[in-house]
Every structure is written in C-alpha cells, then in structure tokens.
mmCIF file of C-alpha atoms in Angstrom:
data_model
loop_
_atom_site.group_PDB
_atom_site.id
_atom_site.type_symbol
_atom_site.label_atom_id
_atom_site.label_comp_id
_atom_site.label_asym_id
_atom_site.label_seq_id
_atom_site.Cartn_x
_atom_site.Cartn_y
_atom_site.Cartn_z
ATOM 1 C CA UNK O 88 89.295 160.735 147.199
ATOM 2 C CA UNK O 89 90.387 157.985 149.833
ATOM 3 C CA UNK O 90 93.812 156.750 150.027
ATOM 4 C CA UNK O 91 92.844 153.498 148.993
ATOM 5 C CA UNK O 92 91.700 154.540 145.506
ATOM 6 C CA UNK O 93 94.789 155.948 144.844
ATOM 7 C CA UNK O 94 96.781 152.367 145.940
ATOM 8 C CA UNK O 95 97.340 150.447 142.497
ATOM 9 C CA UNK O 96 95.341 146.737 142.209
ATOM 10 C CA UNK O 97 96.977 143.912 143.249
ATOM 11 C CA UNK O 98 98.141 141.522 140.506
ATOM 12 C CA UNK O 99 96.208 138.843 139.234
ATOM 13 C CA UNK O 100 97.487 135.053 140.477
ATOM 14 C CA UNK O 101 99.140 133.567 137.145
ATOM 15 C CA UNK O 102 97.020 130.680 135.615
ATOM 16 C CA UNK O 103 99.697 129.050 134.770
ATOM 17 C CA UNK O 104 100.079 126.708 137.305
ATOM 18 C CA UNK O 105 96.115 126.202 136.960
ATOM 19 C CA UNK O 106 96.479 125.005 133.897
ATOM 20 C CA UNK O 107 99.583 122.735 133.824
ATOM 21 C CA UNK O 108 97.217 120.711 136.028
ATOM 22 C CA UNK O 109 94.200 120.729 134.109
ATOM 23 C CA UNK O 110 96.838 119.263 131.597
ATOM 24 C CA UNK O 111 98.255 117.062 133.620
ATOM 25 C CA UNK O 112 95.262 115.136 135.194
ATOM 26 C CA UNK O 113 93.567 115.302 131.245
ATOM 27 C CA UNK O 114 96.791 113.287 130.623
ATOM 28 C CA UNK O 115 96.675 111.160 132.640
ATOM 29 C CA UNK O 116 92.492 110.495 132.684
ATOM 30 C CA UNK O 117 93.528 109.890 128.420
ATOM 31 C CA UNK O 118 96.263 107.306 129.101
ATOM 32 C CA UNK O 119 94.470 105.790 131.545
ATOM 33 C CA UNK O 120 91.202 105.154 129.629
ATOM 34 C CA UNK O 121 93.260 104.084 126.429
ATOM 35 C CA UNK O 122 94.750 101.169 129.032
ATOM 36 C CA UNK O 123 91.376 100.542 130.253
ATOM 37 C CA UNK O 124 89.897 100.223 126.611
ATOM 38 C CA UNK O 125 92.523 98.118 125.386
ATOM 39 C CA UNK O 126 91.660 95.766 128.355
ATOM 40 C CA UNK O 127 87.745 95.766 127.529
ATOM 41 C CA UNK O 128 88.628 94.578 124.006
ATOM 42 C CA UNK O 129 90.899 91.872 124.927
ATOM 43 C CA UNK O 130 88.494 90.986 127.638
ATOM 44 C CA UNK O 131 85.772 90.965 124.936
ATOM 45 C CA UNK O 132 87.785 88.912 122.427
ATOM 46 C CA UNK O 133 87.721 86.121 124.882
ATOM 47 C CA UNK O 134 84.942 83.522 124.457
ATOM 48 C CA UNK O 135 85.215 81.995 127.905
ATOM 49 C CA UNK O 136 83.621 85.105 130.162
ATOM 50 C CA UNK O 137 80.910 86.915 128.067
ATOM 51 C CA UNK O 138 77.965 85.614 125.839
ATOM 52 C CA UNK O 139 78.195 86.961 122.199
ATOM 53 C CA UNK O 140 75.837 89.561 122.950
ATOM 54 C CA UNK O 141 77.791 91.007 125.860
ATOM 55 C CA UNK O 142 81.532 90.828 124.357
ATOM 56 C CA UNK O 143 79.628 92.890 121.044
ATOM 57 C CA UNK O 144 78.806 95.390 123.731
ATOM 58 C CA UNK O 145 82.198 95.473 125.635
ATOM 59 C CA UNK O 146 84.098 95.737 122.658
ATOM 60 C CA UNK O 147 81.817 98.875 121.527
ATOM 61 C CA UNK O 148 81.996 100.493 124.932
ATOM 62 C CA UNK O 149 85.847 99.794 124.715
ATOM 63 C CA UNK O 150 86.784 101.379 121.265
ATOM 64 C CA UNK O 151 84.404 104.210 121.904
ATOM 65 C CA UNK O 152 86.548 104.983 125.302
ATOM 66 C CA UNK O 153 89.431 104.469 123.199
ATOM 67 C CA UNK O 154 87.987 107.024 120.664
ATOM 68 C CA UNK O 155 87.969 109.186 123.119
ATOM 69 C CA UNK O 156 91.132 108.910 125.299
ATOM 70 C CA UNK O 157 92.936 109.442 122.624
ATOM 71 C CA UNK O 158 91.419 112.423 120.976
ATOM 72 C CA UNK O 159 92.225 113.673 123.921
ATOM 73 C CA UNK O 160 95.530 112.146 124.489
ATOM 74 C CA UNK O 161 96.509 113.259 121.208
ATOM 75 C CA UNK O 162 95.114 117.260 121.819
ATOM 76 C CA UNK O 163 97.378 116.903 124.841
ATOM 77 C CA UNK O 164 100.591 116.143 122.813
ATOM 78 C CA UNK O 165 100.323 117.112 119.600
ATOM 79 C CA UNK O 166 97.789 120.479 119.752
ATOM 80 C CA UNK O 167 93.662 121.583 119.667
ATOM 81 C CA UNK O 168 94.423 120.340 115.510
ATOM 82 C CA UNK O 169 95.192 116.852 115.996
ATOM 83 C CA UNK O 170 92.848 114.357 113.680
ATOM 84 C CA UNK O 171 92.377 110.800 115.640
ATOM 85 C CA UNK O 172 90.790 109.382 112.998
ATOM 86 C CA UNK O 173 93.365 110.841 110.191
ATOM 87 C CA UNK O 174 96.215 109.222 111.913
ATOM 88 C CA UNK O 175 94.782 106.177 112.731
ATOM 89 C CA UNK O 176 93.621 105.789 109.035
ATOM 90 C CA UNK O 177 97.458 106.149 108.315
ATOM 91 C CA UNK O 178 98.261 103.897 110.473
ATOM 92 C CA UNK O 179 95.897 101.214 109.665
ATOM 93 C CA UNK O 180 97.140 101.788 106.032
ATOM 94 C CA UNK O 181 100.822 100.825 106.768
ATOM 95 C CA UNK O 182 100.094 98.657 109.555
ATOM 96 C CA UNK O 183 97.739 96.648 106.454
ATOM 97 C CA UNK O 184 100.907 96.905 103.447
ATOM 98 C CA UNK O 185 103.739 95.833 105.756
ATOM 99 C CA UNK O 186 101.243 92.978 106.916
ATOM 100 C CA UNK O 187 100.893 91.796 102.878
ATOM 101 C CA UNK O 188 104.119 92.398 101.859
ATOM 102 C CA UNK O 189 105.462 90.187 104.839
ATOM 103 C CA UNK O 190 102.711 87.547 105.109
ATOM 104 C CA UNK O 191 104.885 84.717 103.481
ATOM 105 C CA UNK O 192 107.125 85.250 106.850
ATOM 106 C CA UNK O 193 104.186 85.463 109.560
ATOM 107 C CA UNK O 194 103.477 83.233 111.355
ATOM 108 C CA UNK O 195 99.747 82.877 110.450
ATOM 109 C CA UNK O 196 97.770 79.578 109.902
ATOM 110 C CA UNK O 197 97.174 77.980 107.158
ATOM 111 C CA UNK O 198 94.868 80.156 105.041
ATOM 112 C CA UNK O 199 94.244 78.090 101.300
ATOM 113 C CA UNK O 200 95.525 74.570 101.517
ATOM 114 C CA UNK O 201 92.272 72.436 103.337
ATOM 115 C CA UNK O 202 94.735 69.551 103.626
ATOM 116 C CA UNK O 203 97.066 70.996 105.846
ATOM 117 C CA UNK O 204 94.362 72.476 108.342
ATOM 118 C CA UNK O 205 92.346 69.173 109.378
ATOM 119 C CA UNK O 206 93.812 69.265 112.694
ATOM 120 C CA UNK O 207 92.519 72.912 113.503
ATOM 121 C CA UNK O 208 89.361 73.360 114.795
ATOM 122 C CA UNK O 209 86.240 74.527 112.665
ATOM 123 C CA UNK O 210 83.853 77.619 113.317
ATOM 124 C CA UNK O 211 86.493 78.137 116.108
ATOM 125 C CA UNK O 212 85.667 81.867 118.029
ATOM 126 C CA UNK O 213 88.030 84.696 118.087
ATOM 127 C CA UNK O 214 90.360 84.191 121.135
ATOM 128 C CA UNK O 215 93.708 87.012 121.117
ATOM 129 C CA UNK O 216 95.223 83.848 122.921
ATOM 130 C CA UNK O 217 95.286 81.139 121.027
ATOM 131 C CA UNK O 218 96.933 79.928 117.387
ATOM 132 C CA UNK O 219 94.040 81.816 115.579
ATOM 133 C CA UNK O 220 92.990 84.470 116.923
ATOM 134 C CA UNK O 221 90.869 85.599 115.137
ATOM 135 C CA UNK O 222 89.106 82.376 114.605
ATOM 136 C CA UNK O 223 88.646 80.147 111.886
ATOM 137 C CA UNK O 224 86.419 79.189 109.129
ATOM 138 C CA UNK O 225 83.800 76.189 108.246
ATOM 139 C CA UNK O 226 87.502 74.507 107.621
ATOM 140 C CA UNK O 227 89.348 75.485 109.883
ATOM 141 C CA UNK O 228 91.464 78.145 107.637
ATOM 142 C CA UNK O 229 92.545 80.989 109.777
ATOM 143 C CA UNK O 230 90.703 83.864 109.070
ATOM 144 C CA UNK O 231 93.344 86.178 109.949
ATOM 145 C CA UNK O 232 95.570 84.925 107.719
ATOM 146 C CA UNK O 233 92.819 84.713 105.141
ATOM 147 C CA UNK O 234 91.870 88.752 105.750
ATOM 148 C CA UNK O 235 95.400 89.565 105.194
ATOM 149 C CA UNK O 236 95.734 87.156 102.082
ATOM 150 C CA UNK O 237 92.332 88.796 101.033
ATOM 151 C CA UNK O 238 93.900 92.178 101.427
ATOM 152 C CA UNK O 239 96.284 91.419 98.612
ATOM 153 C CA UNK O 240 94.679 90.147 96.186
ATOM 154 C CA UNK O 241 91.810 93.429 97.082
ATOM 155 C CA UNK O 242 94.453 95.729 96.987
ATOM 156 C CA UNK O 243 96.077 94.925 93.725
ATOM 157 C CA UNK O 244 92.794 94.729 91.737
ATOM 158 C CA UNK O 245 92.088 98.374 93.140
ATOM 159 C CA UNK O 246 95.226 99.624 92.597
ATOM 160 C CA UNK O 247 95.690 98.576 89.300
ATOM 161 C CA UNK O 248 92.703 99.651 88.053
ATOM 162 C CA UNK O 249 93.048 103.057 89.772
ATOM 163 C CA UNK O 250 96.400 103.485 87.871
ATOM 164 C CA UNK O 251 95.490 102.484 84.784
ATOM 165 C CA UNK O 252 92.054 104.404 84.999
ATOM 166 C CA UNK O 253 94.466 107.395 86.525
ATOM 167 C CA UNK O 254 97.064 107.534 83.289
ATOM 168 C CA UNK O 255 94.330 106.791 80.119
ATOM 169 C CA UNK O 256 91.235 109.419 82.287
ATOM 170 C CA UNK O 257 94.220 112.010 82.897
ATOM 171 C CA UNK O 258 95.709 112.376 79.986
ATOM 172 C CA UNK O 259 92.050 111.726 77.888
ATOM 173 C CA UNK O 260 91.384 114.858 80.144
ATOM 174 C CA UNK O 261 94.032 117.069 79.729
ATOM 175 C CA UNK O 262 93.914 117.201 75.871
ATOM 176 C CA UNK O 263 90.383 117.529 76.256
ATOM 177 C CA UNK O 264 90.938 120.527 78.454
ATOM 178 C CA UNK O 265 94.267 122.153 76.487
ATOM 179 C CA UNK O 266 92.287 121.846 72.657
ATOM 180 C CA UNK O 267 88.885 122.406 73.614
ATOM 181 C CA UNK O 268 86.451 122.970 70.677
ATOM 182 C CA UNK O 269 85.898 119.174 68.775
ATOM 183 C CA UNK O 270 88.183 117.536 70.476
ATOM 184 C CA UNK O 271 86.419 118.283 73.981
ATOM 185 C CA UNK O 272 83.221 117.638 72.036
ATOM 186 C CA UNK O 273 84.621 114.335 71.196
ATOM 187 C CA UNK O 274 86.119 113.443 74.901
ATOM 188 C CA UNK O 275 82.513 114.315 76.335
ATOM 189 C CA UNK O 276 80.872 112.079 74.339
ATOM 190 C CA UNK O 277 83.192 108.714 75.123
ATOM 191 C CA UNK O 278 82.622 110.318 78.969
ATOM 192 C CA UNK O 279 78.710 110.575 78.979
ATOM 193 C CA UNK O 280 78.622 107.237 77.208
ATOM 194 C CA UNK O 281 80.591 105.328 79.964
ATOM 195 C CA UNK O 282 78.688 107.060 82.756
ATOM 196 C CA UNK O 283 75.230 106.209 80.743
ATOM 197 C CA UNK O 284 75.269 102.361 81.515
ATOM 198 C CA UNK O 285 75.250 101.120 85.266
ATOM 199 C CA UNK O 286 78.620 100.436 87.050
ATOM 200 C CA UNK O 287 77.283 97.081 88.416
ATOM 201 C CA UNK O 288 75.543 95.862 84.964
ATOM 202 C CA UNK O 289 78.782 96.999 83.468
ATOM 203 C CA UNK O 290 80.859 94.698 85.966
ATOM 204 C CA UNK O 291 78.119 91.702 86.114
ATOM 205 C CA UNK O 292 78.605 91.894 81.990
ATOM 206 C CA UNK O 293 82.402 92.205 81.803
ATOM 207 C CA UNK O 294 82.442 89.360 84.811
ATOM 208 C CA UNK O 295 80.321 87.121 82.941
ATOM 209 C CA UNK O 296 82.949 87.028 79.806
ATOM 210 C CA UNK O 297 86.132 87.772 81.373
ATOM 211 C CA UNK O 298 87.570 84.568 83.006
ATOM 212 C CA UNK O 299 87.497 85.373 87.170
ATOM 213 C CA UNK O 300 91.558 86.511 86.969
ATOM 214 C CA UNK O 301 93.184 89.800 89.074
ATOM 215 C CA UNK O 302 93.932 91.316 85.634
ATOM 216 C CA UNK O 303 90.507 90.693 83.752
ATOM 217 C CA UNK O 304 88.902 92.246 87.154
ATOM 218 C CA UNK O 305 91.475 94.825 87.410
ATOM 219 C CA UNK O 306 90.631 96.086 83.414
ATOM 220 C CA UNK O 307 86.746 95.540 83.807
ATOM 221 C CA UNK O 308 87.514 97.929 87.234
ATOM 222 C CA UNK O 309 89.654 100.365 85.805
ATOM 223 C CA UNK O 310 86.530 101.525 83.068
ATOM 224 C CA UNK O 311 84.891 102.593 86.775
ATOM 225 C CA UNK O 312 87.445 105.186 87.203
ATOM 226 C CA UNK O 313 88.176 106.448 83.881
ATOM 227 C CA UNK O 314 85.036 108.902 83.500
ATOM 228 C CA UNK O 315 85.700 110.450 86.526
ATOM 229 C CA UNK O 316 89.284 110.865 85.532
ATOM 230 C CA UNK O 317 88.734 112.541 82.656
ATOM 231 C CA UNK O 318 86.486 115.388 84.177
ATOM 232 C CA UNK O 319 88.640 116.566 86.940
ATOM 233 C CA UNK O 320 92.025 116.576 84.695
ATOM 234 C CA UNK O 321 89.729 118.508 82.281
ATOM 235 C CA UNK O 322 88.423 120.918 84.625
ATOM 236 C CA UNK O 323 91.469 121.211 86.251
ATOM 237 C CA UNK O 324 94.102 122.131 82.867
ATOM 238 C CA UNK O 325 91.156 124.151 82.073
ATOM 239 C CA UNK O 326 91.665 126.223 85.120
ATOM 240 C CA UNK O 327 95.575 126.154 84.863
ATOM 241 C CA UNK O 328 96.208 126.615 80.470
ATOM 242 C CA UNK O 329 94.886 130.863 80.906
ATOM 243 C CA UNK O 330 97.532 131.275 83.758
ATOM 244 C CA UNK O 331 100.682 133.311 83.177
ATOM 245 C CA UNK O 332 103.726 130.671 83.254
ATOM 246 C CA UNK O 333 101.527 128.903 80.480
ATOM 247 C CA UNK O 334 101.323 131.698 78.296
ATOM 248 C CA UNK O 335 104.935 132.675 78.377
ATOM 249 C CA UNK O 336 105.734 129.347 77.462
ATOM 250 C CA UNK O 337 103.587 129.237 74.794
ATOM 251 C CA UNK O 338 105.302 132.573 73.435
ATOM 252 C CA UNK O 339 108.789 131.536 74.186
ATOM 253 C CA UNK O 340 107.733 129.034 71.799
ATOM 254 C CA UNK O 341 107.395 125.469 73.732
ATOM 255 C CA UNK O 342 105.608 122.509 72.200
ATOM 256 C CA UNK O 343 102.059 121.453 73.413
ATOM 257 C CA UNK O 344 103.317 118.330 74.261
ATOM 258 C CA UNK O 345 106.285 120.337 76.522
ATOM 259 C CA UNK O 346 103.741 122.662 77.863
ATOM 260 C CA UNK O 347 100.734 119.545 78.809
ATOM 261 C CA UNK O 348 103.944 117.740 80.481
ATOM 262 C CA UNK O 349 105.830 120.680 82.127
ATOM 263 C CA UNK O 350 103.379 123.220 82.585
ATOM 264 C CA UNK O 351 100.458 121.735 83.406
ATOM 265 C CA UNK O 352 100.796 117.827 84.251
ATOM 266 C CA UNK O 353 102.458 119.137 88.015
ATOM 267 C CA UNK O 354 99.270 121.069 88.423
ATOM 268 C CA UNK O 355 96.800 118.596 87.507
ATOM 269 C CA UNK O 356 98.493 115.800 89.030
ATOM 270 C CA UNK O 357 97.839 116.316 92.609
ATOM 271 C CA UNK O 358 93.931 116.610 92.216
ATOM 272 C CA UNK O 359 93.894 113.693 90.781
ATOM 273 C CA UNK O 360 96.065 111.850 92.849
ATOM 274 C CA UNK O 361 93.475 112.853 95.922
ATOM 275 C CA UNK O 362 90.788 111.525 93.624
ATOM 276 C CA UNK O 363 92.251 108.440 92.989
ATOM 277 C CA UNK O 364 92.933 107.353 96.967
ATOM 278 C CA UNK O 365 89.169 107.473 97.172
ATOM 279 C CA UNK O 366 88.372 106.173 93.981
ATOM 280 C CA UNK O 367 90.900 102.902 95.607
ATOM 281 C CA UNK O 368 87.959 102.543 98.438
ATOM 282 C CA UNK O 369 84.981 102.587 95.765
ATOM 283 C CA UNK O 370 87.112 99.817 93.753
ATOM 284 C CA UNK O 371 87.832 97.742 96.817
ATOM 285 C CA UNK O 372 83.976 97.882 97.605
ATOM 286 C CA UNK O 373 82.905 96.993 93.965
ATOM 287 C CA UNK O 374 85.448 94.043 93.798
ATOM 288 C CA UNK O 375 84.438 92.707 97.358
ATOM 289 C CA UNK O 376 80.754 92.731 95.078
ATOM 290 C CA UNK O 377 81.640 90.994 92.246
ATOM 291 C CA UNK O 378 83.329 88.019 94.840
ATOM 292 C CA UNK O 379 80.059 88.133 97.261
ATOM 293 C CA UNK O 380 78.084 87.663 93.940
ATOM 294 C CA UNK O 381 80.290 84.620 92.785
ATOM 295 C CA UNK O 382 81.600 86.840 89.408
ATOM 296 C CA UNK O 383 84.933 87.826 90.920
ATOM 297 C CA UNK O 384 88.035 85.525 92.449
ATOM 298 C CA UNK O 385 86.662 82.404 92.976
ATOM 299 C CA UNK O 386 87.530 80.291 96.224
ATOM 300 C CA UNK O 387 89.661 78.719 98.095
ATOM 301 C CA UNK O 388 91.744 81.938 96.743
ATOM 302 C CA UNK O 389 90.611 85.012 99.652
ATOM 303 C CA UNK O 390 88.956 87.804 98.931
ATOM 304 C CA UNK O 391 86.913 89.997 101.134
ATOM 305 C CA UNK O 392 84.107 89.608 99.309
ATOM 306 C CA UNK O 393 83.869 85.449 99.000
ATOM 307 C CA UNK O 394 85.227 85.390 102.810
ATOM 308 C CA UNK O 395 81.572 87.386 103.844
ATOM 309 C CA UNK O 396 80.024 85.392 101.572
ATOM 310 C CA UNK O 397 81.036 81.438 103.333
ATOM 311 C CA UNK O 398 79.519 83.051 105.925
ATOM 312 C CA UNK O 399 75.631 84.266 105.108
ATOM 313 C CA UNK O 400 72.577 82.585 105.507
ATOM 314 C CA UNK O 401 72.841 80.091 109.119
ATOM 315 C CA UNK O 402 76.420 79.965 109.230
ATOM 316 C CA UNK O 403 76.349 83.845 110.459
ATOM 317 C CA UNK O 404 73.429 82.764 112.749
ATOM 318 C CA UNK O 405 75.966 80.745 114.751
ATOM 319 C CA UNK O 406 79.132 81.944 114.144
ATOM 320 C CA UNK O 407 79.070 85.495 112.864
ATOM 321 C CA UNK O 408 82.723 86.349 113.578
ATOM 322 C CA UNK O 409 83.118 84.456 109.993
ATOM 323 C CA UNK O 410 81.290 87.680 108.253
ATOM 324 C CA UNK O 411 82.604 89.993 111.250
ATOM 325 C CA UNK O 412 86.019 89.304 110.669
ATOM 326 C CA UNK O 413 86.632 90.075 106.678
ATOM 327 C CA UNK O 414 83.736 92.390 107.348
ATOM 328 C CA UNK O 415 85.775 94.771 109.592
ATOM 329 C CA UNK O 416 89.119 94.581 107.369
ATOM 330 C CA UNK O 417 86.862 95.530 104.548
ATOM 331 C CA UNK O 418 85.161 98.588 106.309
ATOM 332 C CA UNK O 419 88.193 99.677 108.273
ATOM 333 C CA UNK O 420 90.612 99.984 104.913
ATOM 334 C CA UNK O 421 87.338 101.586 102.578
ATOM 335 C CA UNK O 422 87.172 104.069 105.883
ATOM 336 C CA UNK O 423 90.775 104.779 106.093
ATOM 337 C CA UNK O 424 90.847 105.621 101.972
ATOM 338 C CA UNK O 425 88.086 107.807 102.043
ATOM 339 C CA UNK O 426 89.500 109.757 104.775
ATOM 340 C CA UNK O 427 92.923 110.255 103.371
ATOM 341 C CA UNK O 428 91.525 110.859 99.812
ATOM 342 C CA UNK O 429 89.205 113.512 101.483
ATOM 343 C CA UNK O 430 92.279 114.935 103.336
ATOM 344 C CA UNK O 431 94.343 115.371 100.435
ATOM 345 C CA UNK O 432 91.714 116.655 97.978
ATOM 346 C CA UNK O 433 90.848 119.432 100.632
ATOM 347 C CA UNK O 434 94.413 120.282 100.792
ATOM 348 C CA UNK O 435 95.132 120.220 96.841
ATOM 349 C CA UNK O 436 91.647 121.122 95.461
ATOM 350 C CA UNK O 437 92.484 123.162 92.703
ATOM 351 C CA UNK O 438 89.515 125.872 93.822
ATOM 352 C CA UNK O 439 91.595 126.701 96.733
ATOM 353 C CA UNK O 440 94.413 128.049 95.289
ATOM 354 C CA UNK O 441 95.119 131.643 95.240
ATOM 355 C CA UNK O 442 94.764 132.729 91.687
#
C-alpha cells in the first residue's frame, strides 16, 4: 500500500460562504424587481404614455414580477414556508377596514352628492397623479372614494348576515348534534328544505318584497348561510359529545345546557368561524348580484355591484376602468376571504385533530 493511501483526505471547502451569496444576490435580484414592478404599474396607471391596450399589459407584466420578487423576497426573510398570497390577503384585509372606518377623514372626492362634483371631469382615466386617481364616473364621482364607500355598505350586509346565519345555524346545529334521534330528524328537514330552493330565486324573491335596505338584504342573506351552518356545528358536536371531558361532565352531573356551552361550544366554534370567513366572500359576491341586477342598494348609494353595473353595455367600450375599478376591489377582497377562510379551516378542521 502507497504512502499516499494511508494520508487522510483533505477537507471539504465549507459552503457556507457559497451560499450567503446565493442569498445575497437572490436578495437583492427580489428587491430590485419589486422596485422595478412598482414602477411598471405606476408607469401603466398613467394615461399620457401607453394606449389602453399596452398599460393592461404593463400592469400584468408588473404585478406578475411583483408576484414573484416577493415570493422570493419573502423566502429570503421569513423561510422556504412563507405564503405571498396569505399575507398579502391580510394585508389587503386591514389595509380595506382601516380605509372604511376612516373614510369620513380622507381626503377622497366627492363620491354621492352630483351637485358638488360638476367641476370634476367625467369618464376621467385612472392617473396615481392627479385628484382622482383612480378616475371618475359618467359624473364625475370619484371612483375611489366610491369603491371604498362601496366596501362598507358590502361589508356590513356580509357580515351581518354571516353572524346572524353563524349564531341561529350553530346553535340549530349543535342541539341537532347533542339530542340526535327526532330532534336531528326535525333539524334535517328545515336544512334540506332551505337548500331545496335556489339561492338566487330565493334572493330575486325576498328582493322583490323586501324594500332595497342593508338590513332587509342582510336577513334575506343571512338564510344563505344558515344551512351550511347547521351541518358543520352538527357534524362537528357529533364528533366532540363521545369524547372523554364530555362524559365526565355528564357524570359529575352538569346540565346540557352547561355541557353544549362549556364543553362543546369551544370545540365547535373554531370550524365554524373558518367557515364563516368564506361564507363572508360568497355573501359579498351574491350582494354585488342582487345590486348588478337592480334588486339590491339602489344608486347614487355605492355598492360594488351597481358601480359595475353604470358601467356595461358602451360605457365599458370606452372607458372600462369604470367596471375595472369596483371590479378589482370586488375580486381582490372575495380572493383575500377565501384564502384566509381556507387557511383557517385547514388549521382548525375538526378531522385533523388527534383523537
């Protein structure tokens, strides 16, 4: 055997050093193209460079690289599990309350009152420069005002119906689930019955003698979420009323009403709570329906839904930023609910608990 062989191997080079700068030039490449993206949309939102056409396709190729950069970005900082579009759902979320809870103070445009916007001009484009920037309407409201105005009165229909379709579904559901026998029988029946007739003939017929009001809509909504309601607290206090703590409560003598409120409510709350930040989204949809269709809040009073609708037909032929505008607020917030409901349900689903 030569001498060599008997020599040990030479250490490896660390990678370390390798790898900081891999990390380093992937930072800065992600902050980079999230400063280059935010320049393409501004540069987009301008009228005066671009025909429509081309700004559309700027401001596409500019939030895609901004999709991008800041996956990345956000890998760099915060680890391989960071969610982009989670956060930024979040964040669109508060960024969308704080904006309706503090609209009185903004300093938007005039958004209801025709009078006081004669000296604005109509149809006007978005422009991030100017006094509207987002535009204005056939007369000459401000449409970002009138998104964020919209917002509210969206918001508050969904909500309210999503809490009052939340308490009456979840507790209908958790007797349902704790007696069993006639009274599930019962519960299943009401259930099946609601889900038997159309949602949208349902709304058109409650719209039609209901006057157009937040808490007529909010009601007529709120029958939307009710089925739904009642099966998951059902299944759910099904799943929970064999377990241990329940029994011993039940032999230590508690109360049904003391065990569906201490024992089992804790449990069954959280499923539904996921349930009911994506049942907000469907509501927000279904209201922006009934206003499109004329059955919900009428105008000059924003809503998503009659906002899209001043602009159809050959108003969105020649100005389509009036549809784009509400259009976007309306599919970013449904987008940003569905993704947080779908977060939280995967975290709280009942079926992944360790029984």
């Amino acid at each position: 055997m030569s001498e060599t062989a008997l020599l040990p191997a030479a250490p490896e080079a660390p990678a370390v050093p390798a790898a900081r700068g891999r990390s380093a030039r992937v930072l800065v490449l992600s902050i980079a193209g999230l400063v280059a993206s935010v320049a393409m949309i501004l540069l987009s939102a301008s009228p005066d460079y671009f025909v429509t056409t081309l700004r559309l396709v700027v401001a596409a190729a500019g939030v895609a690289l901004m999709v991008v950069s800041g996956s990345a970005l956000g890998r760099q900082l915060f680890g391989p599990a960071f969610d982009l579009s989670f956060w930024f759902s979040v964040a669109w979320l508060l960024l969308l309350g704080l904006a309706v809870t503090f609209a009185p103070w903004l300093p938007f445009g005039e958004h209801l009152d025709v009078a006081n916007s004669l000296d604005q001009p109509i149809n006007a484009s978005p422009d991030p420069f100017s006094a509207n920037p987002l535009g204005t309407n056939l007369f000459g409201l401000d449409l970002l005002a009138r998104s964020v105005y919209g917002a509210r009165s969206s918001l508050v229909i969904a909500v309210t119906a999503v809490v009052i379709g939340t308490v009456i579904g979840g507790a209908i559901g958790m007797v349902a689930g704790y007696f069993q026998k006639s009274v599930d029988r019962v519960v299943g029946i009401f259930t099946n019955s609601l889900l038997a007739v159309p949602p949208l003939i349902l709304l058109i017929a409650l719209a039609t003698v209901l006057e157009p009001r937040i808490r007529n809509i909010a009601f007529a909504l709120s029958l939307l979420t009710i089925p739904g309601m009642v099966r998951l607290a059902r299944a759910t206090t099904m799943l929970y009323a064999p377990r241990e703590f329940v029994v011993a409560a039940r032999a230590l003598g508690a109360t049904r009403v003391r065990i569906l409120f201490r024992e089992l409510l804790p449990n069954v709350l959280l499923p539904i709570v996921s349930l009911a930040i994506v049942m907000i989204s469907i509501l927000i949809v279904a209201e922006a329906s009934l206003s499109f269709l004329g059955l919900g809040i009428e105008p000059p009073e924003p809503t998503w839904g009659n906002m899209i609708a001043e602009g159809e037909g050959t108003v969105f032929e020649d100005h389509p930023h009036i549809v784009l505008v509400p259009g976007t607020f309306l599919f970013l917030t449904v987008f940003a609910f569905n993704l947080v409901g779908e977060k939280a349900r995967r975290r709280w689903d009942p079926r992944s608990v360790k029984l």
